[in-house]
């Protein structure tokens, strides 16, 4: 092409009047704006010296190759002797347009890169390429976008988007393009060094580049392919925009299972890329699945089991290929187990889980295969090869379990026996310590222990053991640890302690149980007056007091020779009768209905009540003062009671019943002093401060309330 142009007729060539000036002049930028350009090499005729043609061809080849054939090169022969000029001219001055511009005329329109007439030496390709590159840089704007394709169900998409998705992709894909803000990527010229570029808040970056080919590369782990990954900058002095989209790596799912199709949890999976890049490390979840985003290409899947614990599988090496499609991929990796997961459920004979240490040895040898502890759910887990093994459960000395040994067999069909094992518990003496709610020993409390399972340790004997606490409030019984039992204090009219029942299990050799005293206990006196505090503070206990009075009249007075009377006090006094009456059916029923009519309210005047009782009840053998002590129980109160007591010739006992009194405080000590003074008893009773909701109470209170709220049944009982 240049050769043909250089052989044009001399009449059409612009005359060369003189050699170009020595000074390199930069032409007016307005002449170049929006225009392409080319490089023109002017050399003297071949007839003068063939070396000019050789240097021209060599330089032309270097320019075209370096700039990726984006800058065209034209060669012209000029008549000036020893001429060798290199220029950059606008594209419309190219000889193919019908006219050649050379020497002085070309100098006015071009940027002179090299002139041999001035330098007096031949040009070097490196220097020529450097000068051309500095002058010919083009302003380029890169627009970086992130591209992600999502697959959704049809009913999730709006109607318009759903219609487009169905037409373009049967999998209902939606493409999302977002600007990559503050994103770093590498740009490398095909013959140059890479440079890092950083986008702004809009995902754009402007840079001046020489014409030619470039490669775009990213190191961000979130993205895979670039479109395009190679770009070309043309030889045009005009701003140029290049849009590059980075595809998000596709979601890949890996399932790891063994030869028995059992999913492998917590499996450490490694993915190696070819060509080598950073290794991807994954760990499967409990369902044997793991997920990650991967770029397209070939990977080698291996596992890393570490060196501390040998993994129960053969070495894994499997190749997987991530395709270039946008569809998510699923890979199923099969591993070959050499040891198999064995899970044996450990239970007591009462079906409770057993958490205990264990060791496993190969049968007939001392080779230990595994050690560990069963879980809180009683599951013993270990990895074992095929064969027969001996399992030993090793509970500590203070454990409720018995040391146990049994055989375990893992068969060739990846099965094992047994899958469940019963563990025996110890049978031993257990000390049961009974205390009252205030912390004092429950002396002489009769109770019953009944086993809940027919196969319990009491089989062949009585299923119910009767026990009584000693002077320290304890009783020793032989029972099986962790075996369910029922503890019961049976209801009785003269019982010292309230009836109660509950189920329990224990793994200890000593347990504590709280039992509550009844309000009155066993009433031994023949002529009794109940003095009951019905002040406002007794409101939370009044229902329990009324029930206790009913039970006492029903079980300890009815049908006996005893006599009774009931006196209540607040600001004033209310008496059931003037004096003690016989325990006939009529008197007991009326006494119980009198109890039902009791209401609380007002202040507490205990001294007035005792004064009235001791002066007017001349036939009484004993008084039962029931109060919560919300009045001044001090030395003056005790002195007044002493005077009243000594003035009564019968010297009746004043048994005091303190409800929820703080131990060893003023009220406690005062009521105890009154009982000691009159050679009577002080009963400190603990009652819960709740309303009259029977179903929300413990069994021992519920029993009292049920008797109290069943007058028809009471009538039937009295007939007997």
XYZ file of C-alpha atoms in Angstrom:
720
model
C 0.000 0.000 0.000
C 2.619 2.648 0.891
C 4.773 1.328 -1.898
C 2.115 2.097 -4.494
C 1.539 5.525 -3.036
C 5.246 6.317 -3.163
C 5.353 5.735 -6.951
C 2.844 8.458 -7.824
C 3.724 10.875 -10.661
C 6.033 13.729 -9.665
C 3.524 16.279 -10.960
C 1.041 15.220 -8.217
C 3.605 15.407 -5.374
C 3.934 18.619 -3.378
C 7.268 20.266 -4.058
C 9.925 20.054 -1.320
C 11.415 23.505 -1.003
C 13.700 22.830 2.034
C 14.383 20.467 4.906
C 12.191 20.701 8.011
C 13.218 22.969 10.826
C 15.146 21.530 13.736
C 12.583 22.544 16.431
C 9.779 19.977 17.167
C 6.490 21.861 16.914
C 3.197 20.675 18.433
C 0.307 21.492 16.090
C -2.937 23.166 17.134
C -5.062 20.613 19.188
C -8.212 21.844 17.464
C -6.938 20.297 14.242
C -6.816 16.853 15.877
C -10.036 16.828 17.916
C -12.306 13.973 16.920
C -9.949 12.814 14.199
C -8.003 9.670 13.625
C -4.276 9.724 12.968
C -1.518 7.708 11.350
C 2.284 7.611 11.267
C 4.140 8.646 8.111
C 7.752 7.693 7.405
C 9.486 9.857 4.783
C 12.752 8.524 3.371
C 14.964 9.346 0.433
C 14.827 7.349 -2.791
C 15.962 3.707 -2.711
C 18.471 4.473 -5.420
C 20.448 6.624 -3.055
C 20.956 4.024 -0.298
C 19.155 0.741 0.433
C 19.716 1.149 4.209
C 16.955 3.818 4.282
C 14.451 1.254 3.033
C 15.605 -1.318 5.616
C 15.279 1.094 8.559
C 11.894 2.242 7.285
C 10.519 -1.318 7.023
C 11.887 -2.258 10.426
C 10.400 0.803 12.106
C 7.057 0.293 10.393
C 6.846 -3.307 11.614
C 7.636 -2.262 15.212
C 5.001 0.493 15.245
C 2.251 -1.714 13.837
C 3.005 -4.562 16.213
C 3.358 -2.422 19.348
C 0.122 -0.509 18.809
C -1.794 -3.575 17.728
C -2.237 -2.380 14.124
C -4.453 0.411 15.425
C -2.016 3.071 14.126
C -1.506 2.745 10.381
C 1.940 3.468 8.938
C 2.514 5.068 5.498
C 5.937 5.129 3.783
C 6.804 7.895 1.297
C 9.877 8.365 -0.883
C 11.032 11.984 -1.104
C 13.591 13.621 -3.399
C 15.536 15.192 -0.516
C 18.865 13.478 -0.144
C 19.477 11.691 3.216
C 15.902 12.451 4.321
C 14.385 10.167 7.024
C 11.436 11.743 8.823
C 8.826 10.197 11.139
C 5.593 12.145 11.676
C 2.078 11.791 13.127
C -0.572 13.252 10.807
C -4.391 13.455 10.879
C -6.153 10.606 9.086
C -7.489 12.888 6.360
C -3.866 13.565 5.260
C -3.271 9.914 4.457
C -1.889 9.350 0.929
C -4.789 7.034 0.130
C -7.039 10.090 0.102
C -5.379 11.214 -3.187
C -2.701 13.641 -2.030
C 0.640 13.249 -0.333
C 1.939 15.688 2.261
C 5.691 15.593 2.797
C 8.636 17.582 4.188
C 7.827 21.235 4.826
C 4.159 20.960 3.927
C 3.684 17.932 6.196
C 5.566 19.644 9.013
C 2.897 22.352 9.241
C 0.142 19.752 9.696
C 1.900 17.081 11.721
C 3.726 16.251 14.900
C 7.319 15.444 13.975
C 8.572 12.436 15.915
C 12.047 12.066 14.376
C 14.277 13.805 11.806
C 17.584 12.264 10.732
C 18.696 15.566 9.190
C 18.723 17.044 12.695
C 19.905 14.101 14.818
C 22.528 12.919 12.321
C 21.867 9.267 13.330
C 19.487 6.453 12.692
C 16.362 6.196 14.895
C 15.914 3.459 17.549
C 12.483 1.740 17.673
C 12.259 2.189 21.472
C 12.610 5.948 21.349
C 10.201 6.261 18.410
C 7.553 4.160 20.199
C 7.979 6.209 23.377
C 7.486 9.548 21.603
C 4.506 8.322 19.585
C 2.910 6.833 22.720
C 3.289 10.059 24.697
C 1.672 12.101 21.925
C -1.100 9.725 20.857
C -2.758 8.964 24.195
C -6.544 8.737 23.960
C -8.958 9.562 26.816
C -10.851 6.372 27.744
C -13.638 5.968 30.314
C -14.202 2.513 31.768
C -17.685 1.727 33.125
C -17.496 -1.318 35.424
C -20.715 -3.224 36.113
C -21.497 -6.278 38.220
C -23.741 -8.795 36.492
C -25.783 -11.381 38.391
C -28.417 -13.739 37.035
C -30.988 -14.953 39.562
C -33.491 -17.756 39.042
C -36.841 -17.277 40.737
C -40.191 -18.978 40.828
C -42.809 -17.642 38.404
C -45.155 -16.380 41.099
C -42.368 -14.236 42.612
C -41.897 -12.125 39.465
C -44.113 -9.217 38.447
C -46.266 -9.990 35.416
C -44.150 -7.992 32.958
C -40.832 -9.426 34.154
C -42.306 -12.925 34.293
C -43.422 -12.658 30.671
C -39.958 -11.591 29.497
C -38.261 -14.284 31.544
C -40.450 -17.012 30.090
C -39.676 -15.867 26.554
C -35.916 -15.651 27.056
C -35.142 -18.392 29.570
C -37.294 -21.309 30.667
C -35.675 -21.175 34.097
C -37.142 -17.706 34.765
C -33.887 -15.797 35.088
C -33.624 -12.124 35.966
C -30.408 -10.278 35.155
C -29.214 -7.529 37.468
C -26.542 -4.959 36.529
C -25.123 -2.784 39.266
C -22.194 -0.330 39.137
C -19.051 -1.625 40.817
C -18.319 1.269 43.145
C -14.773 1.806 44.424
C -13.700 -1.286 42.553
C -10.106 -2.165 41.661
C -9.113 -3.911 38.451
C -5.902 -4.385 36.466
C -5.376 -3.123 32.916
C -2.379 -4.366 30.922
C -1.245 -3.311 27.464
C -0.254 -6.265 25.284
C 3.365 -5.011 25.250
C 3.368 -3.054 28.499
C 3.156 -3.339 32.286
C -0.178 -3.716 34.136
C -1.639 -0.795 36.018
C -4.301 -0.793 38.743
C -7.380 1.354 38.187
C -9.966 2.335 40.818
C -13.552 3.241 39.998
C -15.405 6.110 41.663
C -18.783 6.106 43.412
C -20.512 5.549 40.058
C -18.361 2.628 38.984
C -16.397 4.730 36.448
C -12.753 5.625 35.935
C -11.078 7.857 33.292
C -7.575 7.221 32.017
C -5.382 8.247 29.041
C -4.172 5.255 27.027
C -2.106 4.685 23.916
C -3.869 2.943 21.028
C -3.671 -0.822 20.952
C -4.915 -3.928 22.685
C -5.426 -4.329 26.460
C -6.319 -7.135 28.834
C -8.679 -6.509 31.782
C -8.283 -8.626 34.915
C -9.832 -8.655 38.411
C -8.727 -10.358 41.625
C -12.017 -9.961 43.498
C -13.155 -13.359 44.785
C -16.816 -12.517 44.190
C -16.570 -12.214 40.410
C -15.602 -14.598 37.668
C -15.620 -13.695 33.973
C -15.257 -10.245 32.436
C -17.137 -9.261 29.304
C -15.124 -8.201 27.441
C -11.868 -9.381 28.978
C -9.848 -7.762 26.154
C -10.420 -4.256 24.764
C -8.968 -2.245 21.887
C -8.266 1.508 22.017
C -8.535 3.038 18.504
C -6.226 5.670 17.079
C -8.748 8.523 17.330
C -8.405 11.740 19.344
C -11.901 11.434 20.799
C -13.160 10.334 24.274
C -13.863 6.631 24.226
C -16.148 4.642 26.547
C -15.710 0.958 27.324
C -18.359 -0.930 29.347
C -17.038 -3.995 31.165
C -19.393 -6.329 33.052
C -18.138 -8.709 35.722
C -20.253 -11.836 36.242
C -20.849 -12.925 39.817
C -19.463 -16.389 40.449
C -22.130 -19.071 40.269
C -23.479 -20.816 43.355
C -22.222 -24.386 43.610
C -23.548 -26.957 46.076
C -21.546 -29.974 47.219
C -23.058 -33.078 48.839
C -20.621 -35.474 50.499
C -21.822 -39.002 51.230
C -20.283 -42.422 51.819
C -20.790 -45.732 50.035
C -23.938 -46.364 52.083
C -25.443 -43.062 50.848
C -25.092 -41.600 54.348
C -24.392 -37.875 54.275
C -21.072 -36.855 55.824
C -21.355 -33.965 58.320
C -18.493 -31.578 59.176
C -16.401 -32.836 56.256
C -13.368 -30.568 55.456
C -13.392 -30.160 51.677
C -10.627 -28.455 49.682
C -10.998 -27.234 46.076
C -7.850 -26.666 44.016
C -8.007 -24.689 40.744
C -6.022 -25.255 37.571
C -4.303 -22.913 36.806
C -3.389 -22.586 40.500
C -5.239 -19.943 42.481
C -6.086 -19.652 46.139
C -7.453 -22.934 47.542
C -11.134 -22.885 48.533
C -11.769 -24.411 51.974
C -15.252 -25.711 52.814
C -16.840 -27.677 55.670
C -20.138 -29.517 55.243
C -22.996 -28.844 57.632
C -24.819 -31.489 59.640
C -26.814 -32.347 56.516
C -23.622 -33.127 54.588
C -24.010 -30.081 52.343
C -21.857 -27.008 51.748
C -22.122 -24.123 49.307
C -19.826 -21.523 47.792
C -19.463 -19.348 44.706
C -16.985 -20.575 42.112
C -15.735 -19.326 38.799
C -15.887 -21.490 35.701
C -13.086 -23.983 35.230
C -11.706 -27.296 36.447
C -11.208 -28.042 40.148
C -9.703 -30.895 42.103
C -11.718 -31.808 45.220
C -9.695 -33.259 48.110
C -10.119 -33.385 51.871
C -7.982 -32.244 54.783
C -8.577 -34.302 57.893
C -5.622 -32.930 59.832
C -3.056 -35.051 61.631
C -4.418 -35.249 65.177
C -7.275 -37.654 64.493
C -7.223 -40.095 61.552
C -10.261 -39.684 59.352
C -12.439 -42.744 58.704
C -12.226 -42.538 54.900
C -9.875 -43.313 52.045
C -7.996 -40.408 50.412
C -10.294 -38.343 48.188
C -9.337 -36.868 44.829
C -12.118 -36.067 42.409
C -12.218 -33.624 39.504
C -15.200 -31.328 39.063
C -15.897 -28.886 36.263
C -17.784 -25.668 36.785
C -19.426 -24.760 33.494
C -19.712 -21.277 32.032
C -23.507 -21.300 32.104
C -25.411 -19.164 34.574
C -27.280 -22.147 36.041
C -26.338 -23.193 39.605
C -24.545 -26.523 39.793
C -24.743 -29.371 42.264
C -21.948 -31.899 42.789
C -22.222 -35.233 44.634
C -18.926 -36.446 46.048
C -18.641 -40.063 47.158
C -16.139 -40.976 49.865
C -15.066 -44.509 50.766
C -15.369 -45.163 54.504
C -12.940 -47.492 56.241
C -14.559 -46.821 59.622
C -18.259 -46.361 60.197
C -20.261 -44.199 62.540
C -21.755 -46.267 65.354
C -24.416 -44.797 67.640
C -25.582 -46.858 70.608
C -28.397 -45.525 72.805
C -27.732 -46.036 76.515
C -30.816 -46.178 78.746
C -31.621 -47.256 82.273
C -34.336 -49.831 82.817
C -36.620 -46.862 83.492
C -35.841 -45.426 80.015
C -33.731 -42.503 81.280
C -30.647 -41.482 79.205
C -27.227 -42.436 80.548
C -24.312 -39.977 80.269
C -21.142 -41.931 81.092
C -17.527 -42.425 79.977
C -16.769 -45.424 77.758
C -13.847 -47.208 76.103
C -13.848 -49.628 73.151
C -11.250 -52.285 72.450
C -10.891 -54.810 69.674
C -12.277 -58.091 70.919
C -9.630 -60.501 72.165
C -6.895 -57.821 72.200
C -5.873 -54.824 74.255
C -5.887 -52.510 71.214
C -7.964 -49.502 72.135
C -10.109 -48.232 69.290
C -11.990 -45.354 70.861
C -12.641 -43.461 74.109
C -15.252 -40.836 74.895
C -18.400 -39.884 76.756
C -22.003 -40.477 75.822
C -24.102 -37.355 75.339
C -26.712 -35.942 77.667
C -29.274 -37.777 75.537
C -27.503 -41.062 76.251
C -26.005 -41.531 72.748
C -22.586 -43.192 72.513
C -20.879 -42.199 69.229
C -17.673 -43.594 67.715
C -16.116 -44.504 64.349
C -15.211 -48.192 64.074
C -13.982 -50.518 61.300
C -15.616 -53.830 60.505
C -15.253 -56.451 63.248
C -16.118 -57.393 66.840
C -15.392 -55.106 69.777
C -15.700 -54.997 73.563
C -17.347 -51.919 75.098
C -16.828 -50.936 78.728
C -18.871 -48.269 80.494
C -16.691 -46.612 83.155
C -18.801 -44.524 85.562
C -16.979 -42.784 88.459
C -17.300 -44.039 92.030
C -20.015 -41.540 92.992
C -22.051 -42.239 89.845
C -25.460 -43.939 90.129
C -24.549 -46.357 87.297
C -23.023 -49.813 87.546
C -19.849 -50.610 85.562
C -21.036 -52.488 82.465
C -19.355 -54.447 79.660
C -20.969 -55.658 76.446
C -20.017 -56.761 72.917
C -20.438 -54.660 69.786
C -20.268 -56.013 66.225
C -19.954 -53.998 62.991
C -20.914 -56.164 59.987
C -19.875 -55.977 56.352
C -23.219 -54.564 55.254
C -22.473 -51.397 57.213
C -24.734 -52.413 60.091
C -24.017 -52.942 63.764
C -25.483 -54.568 66.858
C -26.670 -53.689 69.462
C -28.263 -50.327 68.770
C -29.527 -49.895 72.332
C -28.160 -51.052 75.684
C -29.746 -51.090 79.133
C -27.519 -49.847 81.958
C -28.168 -50.956 85.516
C -28.247 -48.467 88.384
C -27.025 -49.016 91.935
C -29.279 -50.185 94.781
C -28.122 -48.567 98.000
C -29.195 -47.036 101.280
C -30.431 -43.455 100.935
C -30.778 -41.131 103.908
C -33.976 -39.080 103.665
C -33.820 -35.939 105.766
C -37.233 -34.369 106.463
C -37.414 -30.772 107.653
C -40.190 -28.280 108.244
C -40.306 -25.077 106.150
C -38.544 -23.176 108.939
C -35.599 -25.594 108.773
C -36.249 -27.674 111.890
C -36.129 -31.516 111.761
C -39.507 -33.195 111.203
C -39.490 -35.557 114.176
C -41.530 -38.742 114.065
C -43.016 -38.055 110.647
C -44.561 -41.193 109.133
C -44.284 -41.436 105.338
C -44.480 -44.050 102.606
C -42.162 -44.813 99.664
C -43.838 -46.559 96.724
C -42.081 -47.716 93.548
C -43.547 -46.591 90.217
C -42.308 -49.477 88.023
C -43.170 -53.169 88.506
C -39.537 -54.109 87.723
C -38.213 -51.915 90.517
C -35.941 -53.117 93.329
C -38.949 -53.727 95.617
C -40.349 -56.533 93.456
C -40.966 -59.647 95.486
C -41.465 -57.405 98.526
C -44.107 -54.928 99.504
C -44.236 -52.233 96.829
C -44.845 -49.655 99.550
C -42.362 -49.054 102.371
C -43.536 -47.413 105.571
C -40.943 -45.226 107.287
C -40.796 -42.942 110.314
C -38.174 -40.287 110.941
C -36.069 -40.441 114.099
C -35.265 -37.663 116.566
C -32.979 -36.010 114.015
C -35.691 -36.050 111.349
C -34.003 -38.696 109.182
C -34.898 -42.160 107.909
C -32.755 -44.626 105.953
C -34.356 -46.582 103.095
C -32.903 -48.976 100.528
C -33.925 -47.901 97.034
C -32.553 -47.942 93.506
C -30.794 -44.797 92.312
C -32.564 -42.998 89.459
C -35.612 -45.202 89.969
C -38.941 -43.331 90.082
C -40.648 -43.439 93.471
C -43.642 -41.812 95.072
C -43.224 -40.031 98.434
C -46.434 -39.746 100.422
C -47.527 -38.455 103.806
C -50.983 -39.902 104.187
C -53.895 -37.758 105.434
C -55.062 -38.431 108.976
C -57.255 -36.527 111.348
C -54.674 -36.538 114.128
C -51.626 -36.208 111.919
C -48.764 -34.022 113.040
C -47.823 -33.255 109.438
C -49.903 -32.261 106.456
C -50.703 -34.794 103.791
C -48.649 -34.523 100.607
C -47.542 -36.690 97.703
C -45.034 -36.290 94.872
C -42.841 -38.408 92.587
C -39.065 -38.222 92.754
C -35.824 -39.712 91.463
C -32.379 -39.295 92.959
C -28.789 -40.077 92.044
C -27.496 -39.250 95.529
C -27.334 -41.144 98.798
C -28.811 -38.289 100.821
C -31.829 -36.147 99.968
C -33.833 -33.489 101.786
C -37.617 -33.169 101.770
C -39.758 -30.405 103.231
C -42.927 -31.379 105.097
C -45.377 -28.932 106.632
C -46.942 -29.250 110.072
C -50.689 -29.319 110.468
C -52.195 -26.360 112.299
C -53.401 -28.253 115.404
C -51.742 -31.671 115.387
C -53.058 -34.243 117.876
C -55.408 -32.617 120.417
C -55.128 -34.565 123.689
C -57.167 -32.345 126.058
C -60.822 -33.097 126.828
C -62.253 -29.553 127.139
C -60.832 -27.243 124.492
C -61.452 -23.628 123.449
C -60.132 -22.512 120.033
C -59.144 -18.829 120.146
C -58.773 -17.707 116.507
C -57.301 -14.419 115.285
C -59.536 -13.079 112.436
C -57.850 -9.699 112.002
C -57.060 -8.264 108.573
C -53.575 -9.771 108.412
C -55.076 -13.272 108.736
C -57.006 -12.863 105.486
C -54.511 -14.887 103.422
C -54.639 -17.792 105.915
C -58.282 -17.736 107.032
C -59.450 -20.404 104.566
C -56.758 -22.828 105.722
C -57.594 -22.141 109.392
C -61.285 -22.769 108.740
C -60.458 -26.052 106.972
C -58.191 -27.135 109.850
C -60.941 -26.377 112.399
C -63.442 -28.445 110.384
C -61.050 -31.397 110.193
C -60.296 -31.213 113.915
C -64.007 -31.192 114.806
C -64.726 -34.012 112.366
C -61.834 -36.360 113.187
C -60.861 -35.537 116.785
C -64.119 -34.440 118.476
C -67.110 -35.994 116.743
C -68.207 -39.182 118.473
C -65.976 -38.617 121.524
C -66.531 -37.348 125.041
C -64.577 -34.185 124.342
C -66.092 -30.734 124.620
C -65.195 -27.672 122.497
C -65.897 -24.005 121.925
C -64.715 -21.504 119.304
C -63.855 -17.871 120.046
C -62.778 -15.396 117.351
C -61.399 -11.944 117.920
C -60.539 -8.784 116.024
C -61.543 -5.468 117.568
C -64.273 -7.417 119.385
C -65.073 -11.007 120.430
C -67.376 -13.561 118.782
C -68.083 -16.875 120.492
C -69.693 -20.033 119.126
C -71.212 -20.846 122.555
C -70.968 -19.426 126.061
C -68.840 -22.369 127.127
C -67.532 -25.720 125.864
C -70.244 -27.985 124.418
C -70.400 -31.714 123.851
C -69.221 -33.185 120.537
C -72.610 -34.288 119.327
C -73.555 -34.429 115.666
C -75.609 -31.248 115.953
C -72.927 -29.283 117.828
C -70.159 -30.405 115.465
C -72.204 -29.489 112.356
C -73.129 -26.095 113.818
C -69.545 -25.559 114.861
C -68.394 -26.260 111.298
C -70.988 -23.868 109.849
C -69.797 -21.273 112.381
C -66.292 -21.766 111.033
C -67.589 -21.271 107.487
C -68.984 -17.875 108.457
C -65.635 -16.529 109.672
C -64.305 -13.467 107.807
C -61.120 -11.489 108.397
C -60.798 -7.768 109.034
C -59.947 -5.256 111.688
C -57.202 -5.070 114.313
C -55.800 -7.848 116.506
C -56.525 -7.828 120.258
C -55.127 -11.148 121.421
C -54.732 -10.125 125.070
C -58.420 -9.165 125.284
C -59.394 -12.571 123.878
C -57.183 -14.466 126.326
C -58.441 -12.375 129.237
C -62.043 -13.186 128.311
C -61.297 -16.867 127.800
C -59.326 -17.450 130.993
C -61.891 -15.632 133.143
C -65.063 -17.114 131.642
C -64.131 -20.615 130.506
C -63.790 -22.167 133.911
C -64.272 -25.706 132.589
C -61.606 -25.524 129.838
C -58.525 -27.732 130.076
C -56.692 -26.035 127.232
C -56.823 -23.110 124.855
C -55.487 -23.092 121.250
C -54.455 -19.553 120.281
C -54.171 -19.338 116.477
C -52.522 -16.122 115.192
C -49.970 -14.751 112.768
C -48.554 -12.574 115.560
C -49.198 -9.203 113.907
C -49.538 -7.531 117.304
C -47.141 -6.536 120.063
C -45.903 -9.803 121.557
C -43.453 -8.467 124.087
C -42.589 -8.850 127.777
C -45.705 -6.941 128.801
C -47.901 -9.332 126.834
C -46.217 -12.368 128.415
C -46.521 -10.834 131.893
C -50.215 -10.181 131.380
C -50.782 -13.764 130.280
C -48.840 -14.964 133.349
C -51.131 -13.017 135.662
C -54.263 -14.347 133.945
C -52.940 -17.872 134.006
C -52.018 -17.848 137.697
C -55.371 -16.368 138.630
C -57.238 -19.303 137.048
C -57.493 -22.164 139.553
C -57.615 -24.843 136.792
C -54.303 -23.652 135.313
C -55.397 -24.440 131.726
C -52.775 -24.875 129.012
C -52.436 -22.134 126.397
C -51.190 -23.913 123.243
C -49.997 -21.282 120.796
C -50.080 -21.726 117.013
C -47.909 -19.185 115.157
C -48.553 -18.970 111.422
C -45.567 -17.925 109.269
C -43.661 -16.411 112.180
C -39.997 -15.628 111.567
C -37.956 -18.140 113.615
C -36.401 -16.808 116.820
C -37.740 -13.303 116.315
C -39.920 -11.319 118.767
C -43.305 -12.943 117.913
C -41.803 -16.436 117.800
C -40.127 -16.040 121.186
C -43.248 -14.465 122.763
C -45.618 -17.235 121.665
C -43.099 -19.856 122.730
C -42.761 -18.181 126.139
C -46.550 -18.294 126.628
C -46.582 -22.033 125.805
C -43.685 -22.759 128.164
C -45.329 -20.689 130.930
C -48.575 -22.685 130.720
C -46.842 -26.054 130.214
C -48.309 -26.256 126.727
C -46.930 -26.560 123.165
C -45.923 -23.938 120.631
C -46.602 -24.948 116.987
C -44.963 -22.885 114.291
C -46.835 -23.516 111.067
C -45.894 -22.383 107.553
C -48.723 -21.726 105.116
C -48.471 -20.301 101.609
C -49.961 -16.859 101.171
C -52.383 -17.426 98.306
C -56.086 -17.136 97.683
C -58.628 -19.907 97.867
C -57.887 -21.470 94.441
C -57.905 -25.108 95.462
C -56.435 -26.507 92.249
C -53.364 -24.277 92.444
C -52.430 -25.497 95.947
C -50.253 -28.419 96.957
C -51.999 -31.715 97.521
C -51.971 -31.423 101.319
C -53.867 -28.081 101.254
C -56.167 -29.266 98.481
C -57.255 -32.213 100.609
C -58.250 -29.945 103.516
C -60.171 -27.601 101.220
C -62.044 -30.471 99.586
C -63.297 -31.686 102.962
C -64.272 -28.184 103.917
C -66.233 -27.569 100.701
C -68.282 -30.786 100.788
C -70.963 -30.409 103.495
C -73.114 -33.215 102.021
C -70.248 -35.637 102.343
C -69.648 -34.457 105.881
C -73.217 -35.255 106.748
C -72.797 -38.754 105.430
C -69.604 -39.226 107.443
C -71.234 -38.061 110.656
C -73.965 -40.646 110.263
C -71.407 -43.345 110.731
